[in-house]
Short mmCIF file of C-alpha atoms and ligand atoms in Angstrom, two decimals:
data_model
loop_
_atom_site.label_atom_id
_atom_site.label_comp_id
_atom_site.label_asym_id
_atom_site.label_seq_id
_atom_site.Cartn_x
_atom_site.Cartn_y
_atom_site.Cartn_z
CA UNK Y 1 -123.57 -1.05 61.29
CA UNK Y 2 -120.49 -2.42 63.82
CA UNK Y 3 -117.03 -1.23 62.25
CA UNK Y 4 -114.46 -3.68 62.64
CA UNK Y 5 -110.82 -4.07 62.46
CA UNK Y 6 -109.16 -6.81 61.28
CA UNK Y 7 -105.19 -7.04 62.65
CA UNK Y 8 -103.56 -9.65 60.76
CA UNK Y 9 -105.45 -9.31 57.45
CA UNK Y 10 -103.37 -11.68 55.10
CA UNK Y 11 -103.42 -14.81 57.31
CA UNK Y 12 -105.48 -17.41 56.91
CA UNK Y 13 -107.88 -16.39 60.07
CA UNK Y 14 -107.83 -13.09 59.04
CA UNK Y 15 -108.69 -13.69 56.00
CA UNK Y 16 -111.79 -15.95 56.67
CA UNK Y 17 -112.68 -13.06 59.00
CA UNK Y 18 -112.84 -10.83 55.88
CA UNK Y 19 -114.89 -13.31 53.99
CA UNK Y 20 -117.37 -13.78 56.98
CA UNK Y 21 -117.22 -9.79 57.41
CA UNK Y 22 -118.35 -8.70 54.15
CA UNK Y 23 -121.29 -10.77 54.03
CA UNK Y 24 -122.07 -9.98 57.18
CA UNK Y 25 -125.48 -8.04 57.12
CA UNK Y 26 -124.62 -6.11 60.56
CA UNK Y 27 -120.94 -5.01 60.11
CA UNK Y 28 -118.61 -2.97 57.88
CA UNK Y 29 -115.30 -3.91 57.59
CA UNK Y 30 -113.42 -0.19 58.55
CA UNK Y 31 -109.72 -1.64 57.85
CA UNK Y 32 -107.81 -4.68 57.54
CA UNK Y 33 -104.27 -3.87 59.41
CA UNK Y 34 -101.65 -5.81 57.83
CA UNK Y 35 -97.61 -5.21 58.66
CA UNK Y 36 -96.46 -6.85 55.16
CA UNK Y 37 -99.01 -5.42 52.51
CA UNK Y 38 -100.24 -2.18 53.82
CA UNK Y 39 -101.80 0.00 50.41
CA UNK Y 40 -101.80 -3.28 48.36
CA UNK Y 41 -105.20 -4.61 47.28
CA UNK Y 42 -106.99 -7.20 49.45
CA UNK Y 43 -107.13 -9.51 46.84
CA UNK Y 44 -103.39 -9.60 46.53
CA UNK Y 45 -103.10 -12.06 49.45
CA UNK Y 46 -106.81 -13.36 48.92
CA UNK Y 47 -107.35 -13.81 44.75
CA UNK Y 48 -111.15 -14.95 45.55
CA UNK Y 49 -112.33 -12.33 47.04
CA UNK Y 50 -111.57 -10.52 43.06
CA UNK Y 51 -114.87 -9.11 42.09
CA UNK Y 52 -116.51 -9.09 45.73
CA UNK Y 53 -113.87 -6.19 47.33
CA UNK Y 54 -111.64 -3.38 46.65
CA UNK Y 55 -110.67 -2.79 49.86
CA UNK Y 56 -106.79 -2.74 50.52
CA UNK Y 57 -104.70 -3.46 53.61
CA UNK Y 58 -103.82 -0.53 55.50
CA UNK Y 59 -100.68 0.37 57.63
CA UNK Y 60 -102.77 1.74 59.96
CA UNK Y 61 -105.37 1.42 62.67
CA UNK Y 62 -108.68 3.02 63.88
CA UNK Y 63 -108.67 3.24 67.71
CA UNK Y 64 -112.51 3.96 67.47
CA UNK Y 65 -113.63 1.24 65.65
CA UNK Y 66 -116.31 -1.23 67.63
CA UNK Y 67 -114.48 -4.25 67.26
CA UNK Y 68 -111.01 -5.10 66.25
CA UNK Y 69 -109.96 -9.04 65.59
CA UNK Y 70 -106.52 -10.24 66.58
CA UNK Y 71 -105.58 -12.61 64.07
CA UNK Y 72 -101.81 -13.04 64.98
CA UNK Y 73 -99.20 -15.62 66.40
CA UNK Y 74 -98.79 -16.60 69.96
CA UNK Y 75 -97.36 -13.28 71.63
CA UNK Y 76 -97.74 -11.06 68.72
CA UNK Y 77 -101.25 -10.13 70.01
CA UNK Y 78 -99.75 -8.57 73.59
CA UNK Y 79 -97.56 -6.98 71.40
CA UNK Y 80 -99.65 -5.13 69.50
CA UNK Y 81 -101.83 -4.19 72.61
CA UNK Y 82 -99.31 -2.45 74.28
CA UNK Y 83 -98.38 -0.55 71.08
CA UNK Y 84 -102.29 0.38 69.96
CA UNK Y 85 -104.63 1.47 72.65
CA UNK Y 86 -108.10 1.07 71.23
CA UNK Y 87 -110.75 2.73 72.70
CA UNK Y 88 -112.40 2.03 76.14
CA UNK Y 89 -115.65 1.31 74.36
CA UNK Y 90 -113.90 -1.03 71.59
CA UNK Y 91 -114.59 -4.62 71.77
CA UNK Y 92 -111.50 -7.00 71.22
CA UNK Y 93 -111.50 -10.46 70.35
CA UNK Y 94 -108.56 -12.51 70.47
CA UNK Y 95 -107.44 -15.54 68.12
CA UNK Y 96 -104.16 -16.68 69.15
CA UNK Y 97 -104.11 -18.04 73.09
CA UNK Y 98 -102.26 -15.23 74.46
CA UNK Y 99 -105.54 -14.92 77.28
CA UNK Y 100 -106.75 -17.89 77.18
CA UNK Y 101 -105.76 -19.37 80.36
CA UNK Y 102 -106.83 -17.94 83.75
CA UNK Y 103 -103.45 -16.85 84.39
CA UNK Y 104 -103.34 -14.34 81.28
CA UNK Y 105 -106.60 -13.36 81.15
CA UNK Y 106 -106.21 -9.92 82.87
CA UNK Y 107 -103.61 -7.79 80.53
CA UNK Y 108 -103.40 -4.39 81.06
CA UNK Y 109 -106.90 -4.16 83.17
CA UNK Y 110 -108.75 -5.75 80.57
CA UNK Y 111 -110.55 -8.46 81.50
CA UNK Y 112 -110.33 -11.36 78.76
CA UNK Y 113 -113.52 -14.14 78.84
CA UNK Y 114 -113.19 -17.73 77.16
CA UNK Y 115 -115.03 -17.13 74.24
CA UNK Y 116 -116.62 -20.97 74.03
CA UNK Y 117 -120.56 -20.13 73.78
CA UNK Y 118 -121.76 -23.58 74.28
CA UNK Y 119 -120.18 -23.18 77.81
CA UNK Y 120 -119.72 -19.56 79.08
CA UNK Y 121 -122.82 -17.62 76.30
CA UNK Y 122 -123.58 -15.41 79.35
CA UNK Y 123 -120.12 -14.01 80.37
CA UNK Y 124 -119.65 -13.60 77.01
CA UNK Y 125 -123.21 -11.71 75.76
CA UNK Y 126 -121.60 -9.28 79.10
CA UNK Y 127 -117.80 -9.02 78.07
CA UNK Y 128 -115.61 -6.47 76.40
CA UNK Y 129 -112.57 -8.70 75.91
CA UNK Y 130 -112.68 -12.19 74.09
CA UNK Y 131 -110.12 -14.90 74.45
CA UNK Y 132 -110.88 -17.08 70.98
CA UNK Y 133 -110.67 -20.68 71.95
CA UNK Y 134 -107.78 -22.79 69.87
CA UNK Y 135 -109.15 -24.97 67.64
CA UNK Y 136 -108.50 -28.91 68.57
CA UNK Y 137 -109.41 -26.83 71.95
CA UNK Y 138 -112.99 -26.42 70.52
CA UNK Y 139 -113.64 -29.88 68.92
CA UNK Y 140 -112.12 -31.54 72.04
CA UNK Y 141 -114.19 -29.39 74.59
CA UNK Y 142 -117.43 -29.74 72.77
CA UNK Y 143 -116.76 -33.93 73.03
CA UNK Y 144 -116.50 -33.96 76.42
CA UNK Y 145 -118.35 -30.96 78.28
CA UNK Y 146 -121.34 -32.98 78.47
CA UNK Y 147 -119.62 -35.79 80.29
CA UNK Y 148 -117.86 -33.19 82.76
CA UNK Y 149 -121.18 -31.60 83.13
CA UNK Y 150 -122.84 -34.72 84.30
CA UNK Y 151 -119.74 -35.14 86.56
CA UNK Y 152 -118.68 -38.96 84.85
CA UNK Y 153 -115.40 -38.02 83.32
CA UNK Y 154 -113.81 -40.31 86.12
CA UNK Y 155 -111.33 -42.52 84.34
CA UNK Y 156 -108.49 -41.62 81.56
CA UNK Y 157 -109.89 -39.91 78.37
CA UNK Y 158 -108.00 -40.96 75.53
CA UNK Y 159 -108.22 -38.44 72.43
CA UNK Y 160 -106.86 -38.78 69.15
CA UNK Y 161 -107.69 -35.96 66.28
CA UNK Y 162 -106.07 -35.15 62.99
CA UNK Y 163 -105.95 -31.56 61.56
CA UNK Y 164 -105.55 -30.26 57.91
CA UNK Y 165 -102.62 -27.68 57.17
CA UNK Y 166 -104.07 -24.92 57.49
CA UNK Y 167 -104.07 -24.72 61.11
CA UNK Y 168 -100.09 -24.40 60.88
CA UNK Y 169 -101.35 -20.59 59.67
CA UNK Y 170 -100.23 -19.09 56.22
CA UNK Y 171 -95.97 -18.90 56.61
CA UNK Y 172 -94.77 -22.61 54.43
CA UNK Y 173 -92.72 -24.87 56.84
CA UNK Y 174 -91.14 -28.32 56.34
CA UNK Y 175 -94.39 -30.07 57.72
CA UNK Y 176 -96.70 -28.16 55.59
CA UNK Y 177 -94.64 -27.99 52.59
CA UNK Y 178 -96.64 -29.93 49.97
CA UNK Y 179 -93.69 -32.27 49.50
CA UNK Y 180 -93.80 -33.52 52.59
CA UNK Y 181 -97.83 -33.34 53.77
CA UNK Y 182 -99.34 -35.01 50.68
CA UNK Y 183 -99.82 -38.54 51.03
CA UNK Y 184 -98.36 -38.33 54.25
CA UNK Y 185 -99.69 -38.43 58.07
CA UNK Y 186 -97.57 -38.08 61.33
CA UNK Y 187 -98.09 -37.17 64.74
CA UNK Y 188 -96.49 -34.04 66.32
CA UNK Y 189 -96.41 -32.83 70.42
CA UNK Y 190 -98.04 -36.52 72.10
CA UNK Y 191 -99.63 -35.56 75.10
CA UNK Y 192 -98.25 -32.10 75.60
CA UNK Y 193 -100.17 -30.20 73.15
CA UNK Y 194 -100.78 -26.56 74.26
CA UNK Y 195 -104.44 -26.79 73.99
CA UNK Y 196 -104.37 -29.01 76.66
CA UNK Y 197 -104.41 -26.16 79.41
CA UNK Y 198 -107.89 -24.33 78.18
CA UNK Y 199 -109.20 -27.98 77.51
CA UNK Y 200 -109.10 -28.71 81.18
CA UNK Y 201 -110.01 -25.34 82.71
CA UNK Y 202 -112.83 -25.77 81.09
CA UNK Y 203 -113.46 -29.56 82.15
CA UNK Y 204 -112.46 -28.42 85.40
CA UNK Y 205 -115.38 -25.60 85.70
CA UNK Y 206 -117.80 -28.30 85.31
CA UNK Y 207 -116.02 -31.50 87.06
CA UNK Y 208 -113.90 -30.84 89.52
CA UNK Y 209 -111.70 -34.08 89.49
CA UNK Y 210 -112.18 -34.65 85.70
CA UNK Y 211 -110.20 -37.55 84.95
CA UNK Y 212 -106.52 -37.28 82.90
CA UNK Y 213 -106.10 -36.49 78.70
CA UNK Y 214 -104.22 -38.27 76.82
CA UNK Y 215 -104.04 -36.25 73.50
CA UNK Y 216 -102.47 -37.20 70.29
CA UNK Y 217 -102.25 -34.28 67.80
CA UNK Y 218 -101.60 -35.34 64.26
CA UNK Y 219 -101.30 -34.12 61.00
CA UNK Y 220 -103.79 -34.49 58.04
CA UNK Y 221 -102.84 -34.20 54.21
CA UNK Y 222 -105.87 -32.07 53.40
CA UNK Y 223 -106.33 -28.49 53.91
CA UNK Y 224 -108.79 -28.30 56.47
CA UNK Y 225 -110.89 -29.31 59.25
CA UNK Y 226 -110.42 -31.67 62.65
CA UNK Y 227 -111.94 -34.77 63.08
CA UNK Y 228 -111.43 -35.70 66.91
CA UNK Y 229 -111.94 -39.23 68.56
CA UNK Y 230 -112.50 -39.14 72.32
CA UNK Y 231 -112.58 -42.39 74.76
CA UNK Y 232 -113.16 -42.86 77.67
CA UNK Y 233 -115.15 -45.83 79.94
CA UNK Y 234 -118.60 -44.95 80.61
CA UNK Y 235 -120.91 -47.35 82.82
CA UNK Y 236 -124.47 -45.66 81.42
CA UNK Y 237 -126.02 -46.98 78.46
CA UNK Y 238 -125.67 -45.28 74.66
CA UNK Y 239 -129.31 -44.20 75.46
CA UNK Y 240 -128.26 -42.49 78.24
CA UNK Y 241 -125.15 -40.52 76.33
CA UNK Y 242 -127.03 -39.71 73.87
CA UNK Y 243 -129.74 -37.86 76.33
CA UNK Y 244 -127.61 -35.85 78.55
CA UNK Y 245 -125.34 -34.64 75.08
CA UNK Y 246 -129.19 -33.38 73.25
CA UNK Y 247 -130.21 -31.99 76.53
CA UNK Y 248 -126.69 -30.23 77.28
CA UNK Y 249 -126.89 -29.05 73.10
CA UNK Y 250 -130.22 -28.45 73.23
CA UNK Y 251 -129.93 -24.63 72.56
CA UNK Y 252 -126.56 -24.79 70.82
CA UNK Y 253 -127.39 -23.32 67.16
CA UNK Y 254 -123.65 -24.35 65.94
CA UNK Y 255 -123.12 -27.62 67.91
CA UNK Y 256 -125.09 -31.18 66.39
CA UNK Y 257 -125.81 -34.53 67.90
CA UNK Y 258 -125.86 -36.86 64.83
CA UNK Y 259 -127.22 -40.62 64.97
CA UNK Y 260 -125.10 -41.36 61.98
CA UNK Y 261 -121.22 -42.01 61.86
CA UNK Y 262 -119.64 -38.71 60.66
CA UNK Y 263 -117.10 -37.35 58.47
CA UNK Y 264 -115.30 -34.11 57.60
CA UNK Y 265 -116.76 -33.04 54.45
CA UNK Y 266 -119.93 -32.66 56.19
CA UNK Y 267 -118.65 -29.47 58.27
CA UNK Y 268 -115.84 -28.00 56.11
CA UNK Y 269 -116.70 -24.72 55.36
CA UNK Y 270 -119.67 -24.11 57.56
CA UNK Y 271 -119.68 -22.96 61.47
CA UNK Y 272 -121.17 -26.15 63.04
CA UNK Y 273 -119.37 -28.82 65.43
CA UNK Y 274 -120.92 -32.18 64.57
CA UNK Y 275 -120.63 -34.94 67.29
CA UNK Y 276 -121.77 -39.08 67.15
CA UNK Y 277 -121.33 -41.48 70.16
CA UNK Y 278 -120.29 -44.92 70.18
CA UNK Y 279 -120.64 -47.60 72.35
CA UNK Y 280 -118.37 -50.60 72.98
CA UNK Y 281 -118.64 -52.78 76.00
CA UNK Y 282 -118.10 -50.35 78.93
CA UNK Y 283 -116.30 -47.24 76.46
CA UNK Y 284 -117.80 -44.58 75.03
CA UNK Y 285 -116.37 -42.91 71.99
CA UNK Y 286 -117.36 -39.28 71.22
CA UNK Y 287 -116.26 -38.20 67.57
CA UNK Y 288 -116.21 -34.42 66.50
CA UNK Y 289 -115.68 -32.74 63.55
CA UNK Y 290 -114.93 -28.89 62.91
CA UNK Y 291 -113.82 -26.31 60.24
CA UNK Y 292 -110.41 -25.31 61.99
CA UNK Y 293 -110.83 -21.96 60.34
CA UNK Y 294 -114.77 -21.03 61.07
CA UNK Y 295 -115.87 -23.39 64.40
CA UNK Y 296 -112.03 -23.39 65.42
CA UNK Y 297 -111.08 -20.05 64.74
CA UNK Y 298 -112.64 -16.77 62.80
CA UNK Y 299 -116.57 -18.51 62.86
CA UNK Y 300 -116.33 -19.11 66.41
CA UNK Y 301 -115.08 -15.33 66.46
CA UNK Y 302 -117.95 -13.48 64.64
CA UNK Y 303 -120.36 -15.91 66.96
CA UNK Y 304 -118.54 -14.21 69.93
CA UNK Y 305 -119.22 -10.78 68.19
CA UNK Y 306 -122.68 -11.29 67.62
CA UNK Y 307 -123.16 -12.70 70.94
CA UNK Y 308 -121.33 -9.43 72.40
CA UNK Y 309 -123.70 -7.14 70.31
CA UNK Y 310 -126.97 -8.55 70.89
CA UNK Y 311 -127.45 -9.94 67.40
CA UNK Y 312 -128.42 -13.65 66.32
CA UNK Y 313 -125.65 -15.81 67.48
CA UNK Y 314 -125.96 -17.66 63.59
CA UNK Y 315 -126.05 -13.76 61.54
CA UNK Y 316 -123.83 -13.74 59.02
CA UNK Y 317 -122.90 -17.83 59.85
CA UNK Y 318 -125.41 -19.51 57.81
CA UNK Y 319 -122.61 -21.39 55.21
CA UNK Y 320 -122.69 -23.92 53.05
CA UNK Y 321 -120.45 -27.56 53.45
CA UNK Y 322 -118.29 -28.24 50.74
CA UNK Y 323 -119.89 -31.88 50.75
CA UNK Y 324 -117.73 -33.38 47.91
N1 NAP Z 1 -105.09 -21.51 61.53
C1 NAP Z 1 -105.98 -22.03 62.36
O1 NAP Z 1 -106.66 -23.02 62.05
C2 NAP Z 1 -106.21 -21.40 63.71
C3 NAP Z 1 -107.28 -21.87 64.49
C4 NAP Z 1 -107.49 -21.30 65.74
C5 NAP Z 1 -106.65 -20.30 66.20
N2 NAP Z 1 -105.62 -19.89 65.43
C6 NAP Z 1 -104.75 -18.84 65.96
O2 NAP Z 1 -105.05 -17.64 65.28
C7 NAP Z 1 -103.87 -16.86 65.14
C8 NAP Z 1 -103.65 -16.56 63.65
O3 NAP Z 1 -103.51 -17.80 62.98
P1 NAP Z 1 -103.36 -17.89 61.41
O4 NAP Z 1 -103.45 -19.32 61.07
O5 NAP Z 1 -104.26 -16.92 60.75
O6 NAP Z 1 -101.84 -17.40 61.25
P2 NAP Z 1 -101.13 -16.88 59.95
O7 NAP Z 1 -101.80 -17.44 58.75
O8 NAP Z 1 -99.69 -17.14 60.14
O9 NAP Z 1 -101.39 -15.31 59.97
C9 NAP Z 1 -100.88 -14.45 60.97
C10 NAP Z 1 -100.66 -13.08 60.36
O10 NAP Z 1 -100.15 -12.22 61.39
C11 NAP Z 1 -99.37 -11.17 60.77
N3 NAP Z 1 -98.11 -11.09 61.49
C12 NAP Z 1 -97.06 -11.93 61.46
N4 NAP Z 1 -96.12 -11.54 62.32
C13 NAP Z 1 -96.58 -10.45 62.93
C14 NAP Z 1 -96.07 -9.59 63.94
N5 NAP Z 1 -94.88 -9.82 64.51
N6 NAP Z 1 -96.81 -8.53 64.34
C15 NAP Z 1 -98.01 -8.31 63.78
N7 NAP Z 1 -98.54 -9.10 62.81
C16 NAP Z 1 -97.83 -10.15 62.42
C17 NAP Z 1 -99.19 -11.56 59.35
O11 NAP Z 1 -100.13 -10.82 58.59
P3 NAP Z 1 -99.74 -9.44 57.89
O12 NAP Z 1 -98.53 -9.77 57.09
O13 NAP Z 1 -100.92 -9.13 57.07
O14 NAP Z 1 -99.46 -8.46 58.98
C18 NAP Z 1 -99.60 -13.02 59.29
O15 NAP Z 1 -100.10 -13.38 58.04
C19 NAP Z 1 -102.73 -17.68 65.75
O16 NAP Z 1 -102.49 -17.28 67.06
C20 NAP Z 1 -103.28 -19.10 65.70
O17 NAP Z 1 -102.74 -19.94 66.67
C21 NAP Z 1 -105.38 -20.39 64.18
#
């Protein structure tokens, strides 16, 4: 069985980390590191999980364990690196973008890989360190590597996607107060979202000259999820889109072409990106949908672990979509 450490444990990664965990059939969860509830029950910051654990947060850490799981805020996760020193054999895989970008992804002589399996599953079955991608990050990427691929992202992309509250993480502000998100949608950080950077390293790796984003986040009044519309003029036929996506997918197990129109209910709660193209005179529109918490976040994590141990990509994945 892989040990694991969860740092982080009552946020809302970390705690979809635990969920995954303990039905995982190839792990064991060794601790769940938490700064605020160390000795109080799990269940105390995660009430569903009554009846399925007794573990409690601990106050402490296990340097030995085989796999620890950052699931903290921007910065928080050098942080704790310089203060912990796991093991040299310990795999560590990072949520928040602290190593994300080519410029941070050496800290401390460990070398941190961009932990997107449809694009880098090699570097990542051979890598110690994991840099989680960020969740509009994931939907975006998975809309347009194929295009990038093919080298035909040549004009403006223009992306619009709307997230659910969750992805604001556990701590109540003013824009996720209920008060204020139900019934309500708004825009926040037009065209200078921070996933932009690892969105076009990663279109860059493929395409050199990949043409410009034009990105507008905004803000959902449901819980969770990302449903991303990408644009962008494309001279090929919808025949021709719909080829080079299946044959760039083709062994993806989380990442679906689907002939239908989609919608969000269809991947909430499950690991899988879904993706339909759309054809309009000379634009193509790529729509994705994700689970910010599993695909964006802690799914897309434990696929990066299993990758890392030599497992099934899917173990321990296999969930079921809320549907209604
Ligand atoms: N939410 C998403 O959809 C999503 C998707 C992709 C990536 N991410 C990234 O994943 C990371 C975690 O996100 P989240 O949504 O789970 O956040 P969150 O709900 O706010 O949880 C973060 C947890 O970190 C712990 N913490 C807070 N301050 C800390 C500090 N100074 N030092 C150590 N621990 C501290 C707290 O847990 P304890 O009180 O138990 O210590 C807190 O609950 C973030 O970097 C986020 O950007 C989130």
């Amino acid at each position: 069985m892989i040990k694991a450490g969860i740092i982080g444990g009552s946020g809302y990664t970390g705690g979809e980390l635990i969920r995954i965990l303990l039905n995982h059939p190839a792990t064991e969860i060794d601790f769940v590191f938490s700064t605020t509830r160390a000795g109080k029950k799990v269940t105390t910051a995660h009430p569903d999980l009554l009846g399925v654990t007794d573990l409690e947060f601990s106050g402490n850490v296990n340097i030995e364990v085989n796999v620890v799981f950052l699931c903290l805020g921007h910065g928080n996760s050098t942080a704790f690196l310089k203060e912990h020193n796991f093991s040299v054999n310990t795999k560590i895989i990072d949520l928040s973008n602290d190593f994300r970008l080519h410029a941070d992804d050496d800290f401390d002589g460990k070398k941190f890989v961009y932990g997107l399996p449809e694009l880098f599953k090699n570097e990542i079955e051979n890598a110690q360190y994991i840099a989680n991608p960020g969740c509009f990050a994931t939907a975006i990427q998975l809309a347009l590597l194929p295009l990038a691929n093919a080298n035909l992202l040549k004009n403006e992309v223009h992306i619009n996607a709307v997230t659910g509250s969750t992805g604001a993480g556990v701590s109540p502000s003013a824009t996720s107060h209920f008060s204020w998100r139900n019934n309500n949608v708004s825009w926040y950080k037009p065209f200078t979202h921070q996933h932009l950077g690892e969105i076009n390293e990663s279109l860059h790796s493929l395409q050199k000259n990949s043409g410009n984003l034009f990105f507008m986040p905004n803000r959902g009044n449901f819980t969770r999820g990302i449903l991303a519309t990408s644009y962008t003029k494309f001279e090929e036929s919808l025949e021709d889109a719909g080829k080079l996506y299946q044959e760039f997918y083709k062994n993806a197990v989380f990442t679906q072409i689907s002939d239908e129109p989609i919608n969000l209910k269809q991947v909430v709660n499950t690991n899988q990106c879904h993706i339909h193209l759309h054809k309009h005179d000379d634009i193509l529109l790529v729509t994705s949908a994700i689970d910010n918490l599993l695909k964006g976040a802690s799914g897309q994590a434990v696929q990066n672990m299993n990758l890392i141990f030599g497992l099934e990509e899917d173990l321990g994945l296999n969930l079921k979509a809320g549907v209604f």
